[in-house]
Every structure is written in structure tokens, then in C-alpha cells.
PDB file of N, CA, C and O in Angstrom:
ATOM      1  N   MET A   1      26.029 126.906  -1.124  1.00 67.00           N
ATOM      2  CA  MET A   1      26.065 127.127   0.633  1.00 67.00           C
ATOM      3  C   MET A   1      25.715 125.682   1.082  1.00 67.00           C
ATOM      4  O   MET A   1      24.880 124.952   0.821  1.00 67.00           O
ATOM      5  N   VAL A   2      26.549 125.495   2.187  1.00 75.00           N
ATOM      6  CA  VAL A   2      26.288 124.190   2.840  1.00 75.00           C
ATOM      7  C   VAL A   2      25.211 124.314   3.965  1.00 75.00           C
ATOM      8  O   VAL A   2      25.385 125.288   4.892  1.00 75.00           O
ATOM      9  N   HIS A   3      24.292 123.514   3.778  1.00 83.00           N
ATOM     10  CA  HIS A   3      23.128 123.612   4.936  1.00 83.00           C
ATOM     11  C   HIS A   3      23.572 122.656   6.147  1.00 83.00           C
ATOM     12  O   HIS A   3      24.040 121.499   5.808  1.00 83.00           O
ATOM     13  N   ARG A   4      23.369 123.143   7.196  1.00 88.00           N
ATOM     14  CA  ARG A   4      23.705 122.412   8.478  1.00 88.00           C
ATOM     15  C   ARG A   4      22.664 122.346   9.397  1.00 88.00           C
ATOM     16  O   ARG A   4      21.853 123.339   9.450  1.00 88.00           O
ATOM     17  N   ARG A   5      22.436 121.296  10.173  1.00 90.00           N
ATOM     18  CA  ARG A   5      21.274 121.359  11.240  1.00 90.00           C
ATOM     19  C   ARG A   5      21.875 120.482  12.298  1.00 90.00           C
ATOM     20  O   ARG A   5      22.509 119.350  12.052  1.00 90.00           O
ATOM     21  N   HIS A   6      21.607 120.850  13.552  1.00 92.00           N
ATOM     22  CA  HIS A   6      21.894 120.159  14.797  1.00 92.00           C
ATOM     23  C   HIS A   6      20.925 118.956  14.798  1.00 92.00           C
ATOM     24  O   HIS A   6      19.692 119.013  14.809  1.00 92.00           O
ATOM     25  N   VAL A   7      21.438 117.783  14.965  1.00 93.00           N
ATOM     26  CA  VAL A   7      20.671 116.509  15.122  1.00 93.00           C
ATOM     27  C   VAL A   7      21.260 115.795  16.474  1.00 93.00           C
ATOM     28  O   VAL A   7      22.271 116.013  16.804  1.00 93.00           O
ATOM     29  N   ARG A   8      20.376 114.949  16.971  1.00 94.00           N
ATOM     30  CA  ARG A   8      20.781 114.185  18.144  1.00 94.00           C
ATOM     31  C   ARG A   8      21.050 112.794  17.734  1.00 94.00           C
ATOM     32  O   ARG A   8      20.235 112.186  16.893  1.00 94.00           O
ATOM     33  N   LEU A   9      21.942 112.097  18.313  1.00 94.00           N
ATOM     34  CA  LEU A   9      22.324 110.562  18.091  1.00 94.00           C
ATOM     35  C   LEU A   9      21.425 109.885  19.074  1.00 94.00           C
ATOM     36  O   LEU A   9      21.411 110.342  20.243  1.00 94.00           O
ATOM     37  N   PHE A  10      21.056 108.693  18.736  1.00 95.00           N
ATOM     38  CA  PHE A  10      20.371 107.777  19.754  1.00 95.00           C
ATOM     39  C   PHE A  10      20.811 106.363  19.487  1.00 95.00           C
ATOM     40  O   PHE A  10      21.387 106.103  18.435  1.00 95.00           O
ATOM     41  N   ARG A  11      20.348 105.538  20.372  1.00 96.00           N
ATOM     42  CA  ARG A  11      20.550 104.109  20.172  1.00 96.00           C
ATOM     43  C   ARG A  11      19.520 103.374  19.699  1.00 96.00           C
ATOM     44  O   ARG A  11      18.216 103.648  20.133  1.00 96.00           O
ATOM     45  N   ASN A  12      19.557 102.577  18.691  1.00 96.00           N
ATOM     46  CA  ASN A  12      18.604 101.576  18.122  1.00 96.00           C
ATOM     47  C   ASN A  12      19.035 100.239  18.409  1.00 96.00           C
ATOM     48  O   ASN A  12      19.781  99.671  17.592  1.00 96.00           O
ATOM     49  N   GLY A  13      18.786  99.589  19.454  1.00 95.00           N
ATOM     50  CA  GLY A  13      19.416  98.328  19.886  1.00 95.00           C
ATOM     51  C   GLY A  13      20.749  98.570  20.129  1.00 95.00           C
ATOM     52  O   GLY A  13      21.189  99.367  21.016  1.00 95.00           O
ATOM     53  N   ARG A  14      21.666  97.827  19.476  1.00 96.00           N
ATOM     54  CA  ARG A  14      23.053  97.965  19.552  1.00 96.00           C
ATOM     55  C   ARG A  14      23.745  99.036  18.741  1.00 96.00           C
ATOM     56  O   ARG A  14      24.941  99.244  18.706  1.00 96.00           O
ATOM     57  N   ASN A  15      22.978  99.557  17.865  1.00 96.00           N
ATOM     58  CA  ASN A  15      23.401 100.497  16.746  1.00 96.00           C
ATOM     59  C   ASN A  15      23.280 101.967  17.293  1.00 96.00           C
ATOM     60  O   ASN A  15      22.230 102.210  17.786  1.00 96.00           O
ATOM     61  N   GLN A  16      24.135 102.815  16.704  1.00 95.00           N
ATOM     62  CA  GLN A  16      23.863 104.295  16.936  1.00 95.00           C
ATOM     63  C   GLN A  16      23.141 104.677  15.742  1.00 95.00           C
ATOM     64  O   GLN A  16      23.353 104.220  14.667  1.00 95.00           O
ATOM     65  N   ALA A  17      22.285 105.733  15.970  1.00 95.00           N
ATOM     66  CA  ALA A  17      21.434 106.174  14.770  1.00 95.00           C
ATOM     67  C   ALA A  17      21.188 107.621  14.922  1.00 95.00           C
ATOM     68  O   ALA A  17      21.533 108.275  15.846  1.00 95.00           O
ATOM     69  N   VAL A  18      20.807 108.105  13.838  1.00 94.00           N
ATOM     70  CA  VAL A  18      20.270 109.406  13.745  1.00 94.00           C
ATOM     71  C   VAL A  18      19.045 109.539  12.774  1.00 94.00           C
ATOM     72  O   VAL A  18      18.875 108.765  11.844  1.00 94.00           O
ATOM     73  N   ARG A  19      18.195 110.408  13.073  1.00 93.00           N
ATOM     74  CA  ARG A  19      16.922 110.781  12.231  1.00 93.00           C
ATOM     75  C   ARG A  19      17.419 111.756  11.232  1.00 93.00           C
ATOM     76  O   ARG A  19      17.957 112.800  11.495  1.00 93.00           O
ATOM     77  N   ILE A  20      17.160 111.409   9.944  1.00 93.00           N
ATOM     78  CA  ILE A  20      17.459 112.261   8.857  1.00 93.00           C
ATOM     79  C   ILE A  20      16.404 113.281   8.572  1.00 93.00           C
ATOM     80  O   ILE A  20      15.362 112.942   8.293  1.00 93.00           O
ATOM     81  N   PRO A  21      16.535 114.618   8.818  1.00 93.00           N
ATOM     82  CA  PRO A  21      15.524 115.648   8.672  1.00 93.00           C
ATOM     83  C   PRO A  21      15.085 115.602   7.262  1.00 93.00           C
ATOM     84  O   PRO A  21      15.671 115.331   6.276  1.00 93.00           O
ATOM     85  N   VAL A  22      13.654 115.944   7.075  1.00 92.00           N
ATOM     86  CA  VAL A  22      13.151 116.017   5.786  1.00 92.00           C
ATOM     87  C   VAL A  22      14.011 116.644   4.717  1.00 92.00           C
ATOM     88  O   VAL A  22      14.065 116.225   3.529  1.00 92.00           O
ATOM     89  N   GLU A  23      14.459 117.787   5.108  1.00 92.00           N
ATOM     90  CA  GLU A  23      15.293 118.616   3.932  1.00 92.00           C
ATOM     91  C   GLU A  23      16.543 117.867   3.553  1.00 92.00           C
ATOM     92  O   GLU A  23      17.185 118.202   2.665  1.00 92.00           O
ATOM     93  N   PHE A  24      17.009 116.737   4.266  1.00 93.00           N
ATOM     94  CA  PHE A  24      18.145 116.042   3.931  1.00 93.00           C
ATOM     95  C   PHE A  24      17.889 114.537   3.413  1.00 93.00           C
ATOM     96  O   PHE A  24      18.684 113.830   3.142  1.00 93.00           O
ATOM     97  N   GLU A  25      16.557 114.443   3.235  1.00 93.00           N
ATOM     98  CA  GLU A  25      16.176 112.950   2.841  1.00 93.00           C
ATOM     99  C   GLU A  25      16.985 112.582   1.474  1.00 93.00           C
ATOM    100  O   GLU A  25      17.150 113.418   0.538  1.00 93.00           O
ATOM    101  N   LEU A  26      17.257 111.258   1.378  1.00 92.00           N
ATOM    102  CA  LEU A  26      17.864 110.847   0.136  1.00 92.00           C
ATOM    103  C   LEU A  26      16.902 110.057  -0.751  1.00 92.00           C
ATOM    104  O   LEU A  26      15.899 109.417  -0.141  1.00 92.00           O
ATOM    105  N   PRO A  27      17.093 109.959  -1.973  1.00 89.00           N
ATOM    106  CA  PRO A  27      16.225 109.316  -2.790  1.00 89.00           C
ATOM    107  C   PRO A  27      16.421 107.854  -2.639  1.00 89.00           C
ATOM    108  O   PRO A  27      17.518 107.377  -2.314  1.00 89.00           O
ATOM    109  N   GLY A  28      15.388 106.995  -3.023  1.00 85.00           N
ATOM    110  CA  GLY A  28      15.508 105.618  -2.915  1.00 85.00           C
ATOM    111  C   GLY A  28      15.481 104.983  -1.513  1.00 85.00           C
ATOM    112  O   GLY A  28      15.129 105.667  -0.503  1.00 85.00           O
ATOM    113  N   ASP A  29      15.904 103.687  -1.418  1.00 86.00           N
ATOM    114  CA  ASP A  29      15.800 103.030  -0.040  1.00 86.00           C
ATOM    115  C   ASP A  29      17.105 102.444   0.439  1.00 86.00           C
ATOM    116  O   ASP A  29      17.129 101.695   1.158  1.00 86.00           O
ATOM    117  N   GLU A  30      18.158 102.741  -0.379  1.00 89.00           N
ATOM    118  CA  GLU A  30      19.468 102.294  -0.168  1.00 89.00           C
ATOM    119  C   GLU A  30      20.542 103.293  -0.167  1.00 89.00           C
ATOM    120  O   GLU A  30      20.336 104.240  -0.925  1.00 89.00           O
ATOM    121  N   ALA A  31      21.661 103.352   0.701  1.00 93.00           N
ATOM    122  CA  ALA A  31      22.668 104.232   0.588  1.00 93.00           C
ATOM    123  C   ALA A  31      23.922 103.574   1.027  1.00 93.00           C
ATOM    124  O   ALA A  31      23.975 102.406   1.486  1.00 93.00           O
ATOM    125  N   THR A  32      25.122 104.232   0.727  1.00 93.00           N
ATOM    126  CA  THR A  32      26.381 103.817   1.017  1.00 93.00           C
ATOM    127  C   THR A  32      26.837 104.723   2.144  1.00 93.00           C
ATOM    128  O   THR A  32      26.592 105.928   2.118  1.00 93.00           O
ATOM    129  N   MET A  33      27.656 104.451   3.150  1.00 94.00           N
ATOM    130  CA  MET A  33      28.195 105.167   4.129  1.00 94.00           C
ATOM    131  C   MET A  33      29.724 104.941   4.283  1.00 94.00           C
ATOM    132  O   MET A  33      30.148 103.683   4.181  1.00 94.00           O
ATOM    133  N   PHE A  34      30.402 105.992   4.468  1.00 96.00           N
ATOM    134  CA  PHE A  34      31.849 105.849   4.591  1.00 96.00           C
ATOM    135  C   PHE A  34      32.401 107.045   5.450  1.00 96.00           C
ATOM    136  O   PHE A  34      31.864 107.952   5.715  1.00 96.00           O
ATOM    137  N   ARG A  35      33.490 106.824   6.200  1.00 95.00           N
ATOM    138  CA  ARG A  35      34.313 107.705   6.981  1.00 95.00           C
ATOM    139  C   ARG A  35      35.233 108.482   6.138  1.00 95.00           C
ATOM    140  O   ARG A  35      35.932 107.881   5.279  1.00 95.00           O
ATOM    141  N   ASP A  36      35.305 109.787   6.254  1.00 95.00           N
ATOM    142  CA  ASP A  36      36.235 110.733   5.690  1.00 95.00           C
ATOM    143  C   ASP A  36      36.903 111.450   6.729  1.00 95.00           C
ATOM    144  O   ASP A  36      36.323 112.627   7.085  1.00 95.00           O
ATOM    145  N   GLY A  37      37.865 110.912   7.288  1.00 95.00           N
ATOM    146  CA  GLY A  37      38.542 111.599   8.544  1.00 95.00           C
ATOM    147  C   GLY A  37      37.596 111.448   9.710  1.00 95.00           C
ATOM    148  O   GLY A  37      37.134 110.422  10.092  1.00 95.00           O
ATOM    149  N   ASP A  38      37.101 112.635  10.215  1.00 94.00           N
ATOM    150  CA  ASP A  38      36.136 112.594  11.427  1.00 94.00           C
ATOM    151  C   ASP A  38      34.685 112.811  10.781  1.00 94.00           C
ATOM    152  O   ASP A  38      33.777 112.675  11.453  1.00 94.00           O
ATOM    153  N   ARG A  39      34.590 112.801   9.501  1.00 93.00           N
ATOM    154  CA  ARG A  39      33.214 113.037   8.881  1.00 93.00           C
ATOM    155  C   ARG A  39      32.599 111.789   8.555  1.00 93.00           C
ATOM    156  O   ARG A  39      33.268 110.702   8.232  1.00 93.00           O
ATOM    157  N   LEU A  40      31.338 111.488   8.650  1.00 93.00           N
ATOM    158  CA  LEU A  40      30.594 110.455   8.202  1.00 93.00           C
ATOM    159  C   LEU A  40      29.763 110.728   7.010  1.00 93.00           C
ATOM    160  O   LEU A  40      28.970 111.750   7.073  1.00 93.00           O
ATOM    161  N   VAL A  41      29.912 110.243   5.825  1.00 93.00           N
ATOM    162  CA  VAL A  41      29.375 110.568   4.619  1.00 93.00           C
ATOM    163  C   VAL A  41      28.277 109.495   4.162  1.00 93.00           C
ATOM    164  O   VAL A  41      28.697 108.247   4.186  1.00 93.00           O
ATOM    165  N   ILE A  42      27.114 109.881   3.945  1.00 94.00           N
ATOM    166  CA  ILE A  42      26.132 108.974   3.625  1.00 94.00           C
ATOM    167  C   ILE A  42      25.606 109.383   2.098  1.00 94.00           C
ATOM    168  O   ILE A  42      25.151 110.512   1.802  1.00 94.00           O
ATOM    169  N   GLU A  43      25.639 108.468   1.167  1.00 93.00           N
ATOM    170  CA  GLU A  43      25.372 108.941  -0.241  1.00 93.00           C
ATOM    171  C   GLU A  43      24.329 107.936  -0.725  1.00 93.00           C
ATOM    172  O   GLU A  43      24.303 106.649  -0.437  1.00 93.00           O
ATOM    173  N   PRO A  44      23.367 108.490  -1.454  1.00 91.00           N
ATOM    174  CA  PRO A  44      22.313 107.447  -1.993  1.00 91.00           C
ATOM    175  C   PRO A  44      22.910 106.526  -3.057  1.00 91.00           C
ATOM    176  O   PRO A  44      23.832 106.815  -3.725  1.00 91.00           O
ATOM    177  N   LEU A  45      22.428 105.316  -2.907  1.00 87.00           N
ATOM    178  CA  LEU A  45      22.842 104.148  -3.903  1.00 87.00           C
ATOM    179  C   LEU A  45      22.059 104.265  -5.091  1.00 87.00           C
ATOM    180  O   LEU A  45      20.821 104.104  -5.160  1.00 87.00           O
ATOM    181  N   ARG A  46      22.635 104.769  -6.253  1.00 79.00           N
ATOM    182  CA  ARG A  46      21.831 104.895  -7.457  1.00 79.00           C
ATOM    183  C   ARG A  46      22.007 103.562  -8.255  1.00 79.00           C
ATOM    184  O   ARG A  46      23.103 103.034  -8.358  1.00 79.00           O
ATOM    185  N   LYS A  47      20.878 103.142  -8.784  1.00 77.00           N
ATOM    186  CA  LYS A  47      20.943 102.108  -9.587  1.00 77.00           C
ATOM    187  C   LYS A  47      21.468 102.518 -11.018  1.00 77.00           C
ATOM    188  O   LYS A  47      21.042 103.395 -11.636  1.00 77.00           O
ATOM    189  N   ARG A  48      22.523 101.892 -11.430  1.00 77.00           N
ATOM    190  CA  ARG A  48      23.194 102.225 -12.659  1.00 77.00           C
ATOM    191  C   ARG A  48      22.664 101.283 -13.799  1.00 77.00           C
ATOM    192  O   ARG A  48      22.717 100.100 -13.585  1.00 77.00           O
ATOM    193  N   GLY A  49      22.292 101.798 -14.904  1.00 84.00           N
ATOM    194  CA  GLY A  49      21.838 101.138 -16.033  1.00 84.00           C
ATOM    195  C   GLY A  49      23.028 100.936 -16.970  1.00 84.00           C
ATOM    196  O   GLY A  49      24.112 101.358 -16.768  1.00 84.00           O
ATOM    197  N   LEU A  50      22.860 100.294 -17.976  1.00 88.00           N
ATOM    198  CA  LEU A  50      23.743  99.952 -19.128  1.00 88.00           C
ATOM    199  C   LEU A  50      24.385 101.281 -19.744  1.00 88.00           C
ATOM    200  O   LEU A  50      25.580 101.416 -19.926  1.00 88.00           O
ATOM    201  N   LEU A  51      23.547 102.324 -20.023  1.00 86.00           N
ATOM    202  CA  LEU A  51      24.019 103.564 -20.473  1.00 86.00           C
ATOM    203  C   LEU A  51      25.078 104.196 -19.593  1.00 86.00           C
ATOM    204  O   LEU A  51      25.864 104.778 -20.033  1.00 86.00           O
ATOM    205  N   ALA A  52      24.669 104.226 -18.372  1.00 81.00           N
ATOM    206  CA  ALA A  52      25.631 104.853 -17.250  1.00 81.00           C
ATOM    207  C   ALA A  52      26.991 104.098 -17.269  1.00 81.00           C
ATOM    208  O   ALA A  52      28.041 104.699 -17.225  1.00 81.00           O
ATOM    209  N   LEU A  53      26.801 102.763 -17.478  1.00 83.00           N
ATOM    210  CA  LEU A  53      28.092 101.932 -17.251  1.00 83.00           C
ATOM    211  C   LEU A  53      29.051 102.364 -18.598  1.00 83.00           C
ATOM    212  O   LEU A  53      30.151 102.523 -18.590  1.00 83.00           O
ATOM    213  N   LEU A  54      28.333 102.354 -19.813  1.00 86.00           N
ATOM    214  CA  LEU A  54      28.982 102.683 -20.993  1.00 86.00           C
ATOM    215  C   LEU A  54      29.520 104.066 -20.982  1.00 86.00           C
ATOM    216  O   LEU A  54      30.793 104.071 -21.574  1.00 86.00           O
ATOM    217  N   LYS A  55      28.855 105.032 -20.472  1.00 85.00           N
ATOM    218  CA  LYS A  55      29.378 106.331 -20.381  1.00 85.00           C
ATOM    219  C   LYS A  55      30.741 106.374 -19.410  1.00 85.00           C
ATOM    220  O   LYS A  55      31.603 107.200 -19.702  1.00 85.00           O
ATOM    221  N   ALA A  56      30.813 105.501 -18.444  1.00 84.00           N
ATOM    222  CA  ALA A  56      31.863 105.539 -17.539  1.00 84.00           C
ATOM    223  C   ALA A  56      33.186 104.858 -17.994  1.00 84.00           C
ATOM    224  O   ALA A  56      34.327 105.000 -17.481  1.00 84.00           O
ATOM    225  N   MET A  57      32.940 104.064 -18.991  1.00 89.00           N
ATOM    226  CA  MET A  57      33.964 103.199 -19.742  1.00 89.00           C
ATOM    227  C   MET A  57      34.892 104.140 -20.523  1.00 89.00           C
ATOM    228  O   MET A  57      34.411 105.116 -21.158  1.00 89.00           O
ATOM    229  N   THR A  58      36.145 103.841 -20.539  1.00 90.00           N
ATOM    230  CA  THR A  58      37.050 104.633 -21.466  1.00 90.00           C
ATOM    231  C   THR A  58      37.374 103.652 -22.662  1.00 90.00           C
ATOM    232  O   THR A  58      37.379 102.573 -22.642  1.00 90.00           O
ATOM    233  N   PRO A  59      37.604 104.408 -23.819  1.00 88.00           N
ATOM    234  CA  PRO A  59      37.873 103.755 -25.047  1.00 88.00           C
ATOM    235  C   PRO A  59      39.119 102.840 -24.980  1.00 88.00           C
ATOM    236  O   PRO A  59      40.060 103.327 -24.420  1.00 88.00           O
ATOM    237  N   VAL A  60      39.192 101.876 -25.756  1.00 86.00           N
ATOM    238  CA  VAL A  60      40.317 101.077 -25.968  1.00 86.00           C
ATOM    239  C   VAL A  60      41.129 101.602 -27.013  1.00 86.00           C
ATOM    240  O   VAL A  60      40.810 102.024 -28.061  1.00 86.00           O
ATOM    241  N   VAL A  61      42.403 102.037 -26.479  1.00 89.00           N
ATOM    242  CA  VAL A  61      43.372 102.759 -27.536  1.00 89.00           C
ATOM    243  C   VAL A  61      44.275 101.875 -28.196  1.00 89.00           C
ATOM    244  O   VAL A  61      44.899 102.173 -29.111  1.00 89.00           O
ATOM    245  N   GLU A  62      44.508 100.681 -27.687  1.00 90.00           N
ATOM    246  CA  GLU A  62      45.489  99.731 -28.251  1.00 90.00           C
ATOM    247  C   GLU A  62      44.895  99.116 -29.578  1.00 90.00           C
ATOM    248  O   GLU A  62      43.784  98.964 -29.768  1.00 90.00           O
ATOM    249  N   LYS A  63      45.875  98.913 -30.439  1.00 88.00           N
ATOM    250  CA  LYS A  63      45.466  98.271 -31.851  1.00 88.00           C
ATOM    251  C   LYS A  63      45.233  96.844 -31.644  1.00 88.00           C
ATOM    252  O   LYS A  63      46.124  96.125 -30.869  1.00 88.00           O
ATOM    253  N   PHE A  64      44.248  96.381 -32.256  1.00 85.00           N
ATOM    254  CA  PHE A  64      44.178  94.838 -32.140  1.00 85.00           C
ATOM    255  C   PHE A  64      45.072  94.248 -33.286  1.00 85.00           C
ATOM    256  O   PHE A  64      45.125  94.813 -34.401  1.00 85.00           O
ATOM    257  N   PRO A  65      45.617  93.113 -32.920  1.00 87.00           N
ATOM    258  CA  PRO A  65      46.494  92.418 -34.034  1.00 87.00           C
ATOM    259  C   PRO A  65      45.737  91.907 -35.193  1.00 87.00           C
ATOM    260  O   PRO A  65      44.523  91.598 -35.042  1.00 87.00           O
ATOM    261  N   GLU A  66      46.411  92.059 -36.270  1.00 88.00           N
ATOM    262  CA  GLU A  66      45.852  91.414 -37.473  1.00 88.00           C
ATOM    263  C   GLU A  66      45.867  89.989 -37.314  1.00 88.00           C
ATOM    264  O   GLU A  66      46.772  89.246 -36.830  1.00 88.00           O
ATOM    265  N   ILE A  67      44.693  89.299 -37.855  1.00 88.00           N
ATOM    266  CA  ILE A  67      44.568  87.913 -37.713  1.00 88.00           C
ATOM    267  C   ILE A  67      44.455  87.242 -39.178  1.00 88.00           C
ATOM    268  O   ILE A  67      43.611  87.803 -39.974  1.00 88.00           O
ATOM    269  N   ASP A  68      45.263  86.307 -39.520  1.00 88.00           N
ATOM    270  CA  ASP A  68      45.288  85.863 -40.835  1.00 88.00           C
ATOM    271  C   ASP A  68      44.361  84.566 -40.724  1.00 88.00           C
ATOM    272  O   ASP A  68      44.828  83.417 -40.694  1.00 88.00           O
ATOM    273  N   ASP A  69      43.060  84.820 -40.900  1.00 87.00           N
ATOM    274  CA  ASP A  69      42.142  83.781 -40.685  1.00 87.00           C
ATOM    275  C   ASP A  69      40.871  84.047 -41.773  1.00 87.00           C
ATOM    276  O   ASP A  69      39.892  84.733 -41.432  1.00 87.00           O
ATOM    277  N   PRO A  70      41.131  83.766 -42.964  1.00 82.00           N
ATOM    278  CA  PRO A  70      40.081  84.204 -43.963  1.00 82.00           C
ATOM    279  C   PRO A  70      38.856  83.504 -43.822  1.00 82.00           C
ATOM    280  O   PRO A  70      38.781  82.438 -43.124  1.00 82.00           O
ATOM    281  N   ALA A  71      37.733  84.182 -44.208  1.00 80.00           N
ATOM    282  CA  ALA A  71      36.476  83.472 -44.137  1.00 80.00           C
ATOM    283  C   ALA A  71      36.368  82.299 -44.878  1.00 80.00           C
ATOM    284  O   ALA A  71      37.062  82.021 -45.999  1.00 80.00           O
ATOM    285  N   PRO A  72      35.616  81.225 -44.471  1.00 80.00           N
ATOM    286  CA  PRO A  72      35.368  79.983 -45.113  1.00 80.00           C
ATOM    287  C   PRO A  72      34.881  80.127 -46.486  1.00 80.00           C
ATOM    288  O   PRO A  72      34.054  81.000 -46.792  1.00 80.00           O
ATOM    289  N   ASN A  73      35.063  79.316 -47.292  1.00 79.00           N
ATOM    290  CA  ASN A  73      34.605  79.296 -48.723  1.00 79.00           C
ATOM    291  C   ASN A  73      33.136  78.741 -48.662  1.00 79.00           C
ATOM    292  O   ASN A  73      32.940  77.566 -48.312  1.00 79.00           O
ATOM    293  N   LEU A  74      32.138  79.562 -48.950  1.00 78.00           N
ATOM    294  CA  LEU A  74      30.729  79.298 -48.854  1.00 78.00           C
ATOM    295  C   LEU A  74      30.368  78.143 -49.715  1.00 78.00           C
ATOM    296  O   LEU A  74      29.411  77.277 -49.477  1.00 78.00           O
ATOM    297  N   GLN A  75      30.917  78.061 -50.950  1.00 76.00           N
ATOM    298  CA  GLN A  75      30.639  77.024 -51.795  1.00 76.00           C
ATOM    299  C   GLN A  75      30.927  75.625 -51.338  1.00 76.00           C
ATOM    300  O   GLN A  75      30.239  74.699 -51.540  1.00 76.00           O
ATOM    301  N   ARG A  76      32.013  75.499 -50.557  1.00 63.00           N
ATOM    302  CA  ARG A  76      32.475  74.278 -49.952  1.00 63.00           C
ATOM    303  C   ARG A  76      31.520  73.903 -48.814  1.00 63.00           C
ATOM    304  O   ARG A  76      31.367  72.763 -48.611  1.00 63.00           O
ATOM    305  N   VAL A  77      31.017  74.786 -48.066  1.00 55.00           N
ATOM    306  CA  VAL A  77      30.348  74.541 -46.839  1.00 55.00           C
ATOM    307  C   VAL A  77      28.948  74.089 -47.317  1.00 55.00           C
ATOM    308  O   VAL A  77      28.319  73.258 -46.438  1.00 55.00           O
ATOM    309  N   LEU A  78      28.327  74.727 -48.250  1.00 57.00           N
ATOM    310  CA  LEU A  78      27.059  74.422 -48.741  1.00 57.00           C
ATOM    311  C   LEU A  78      27.012  73.256 -49.400  1.00 57.00           C
ATOM    312  O   LEU A  78      26.366  72.358 -49.605  1.00 57.00           O
TER     313      LEU A  78
END
């Protein structure tokens, strides 16, 4: 079910603003905003860690080429 609430727009300096009611509060202290047609969408900005990045990545499906580069002879190096 979509919750709706009537809110008033006001001016804050040269910016138009709206107070976000407590039931619509977003986590954190940053958000992203974009237009979707006539709609204005505000989404919380989630800090993504390494695990989230790795989960979002797709596996590499191409085969890596064979490389003819044998390991060095350790007897010669030491």
C-alpha cells in the first residue's frame, strides 16, 4: 500500500523546499533526487562497501589466453 500525505512547499532562500514528515524520514544524512516525469523521487544514499560492490559485479565469461611464460628457474636466481 502506498502511503500519501499532503505537504506544503515553501521557499528557503532561493530554493523550494518541503518538510519531510516523520513517517517518511530517510536513513542517513544524504540522498539523491531525480525527476521521473512529473514525479520527484528522493532516495537515501547508501554507503556501499566492498561486499555490495562484489555482489553487483557479473562474472567474467571470456577465456583468458594461454601465456607461454614459464616460471624462472629458481636454481639460477638464487
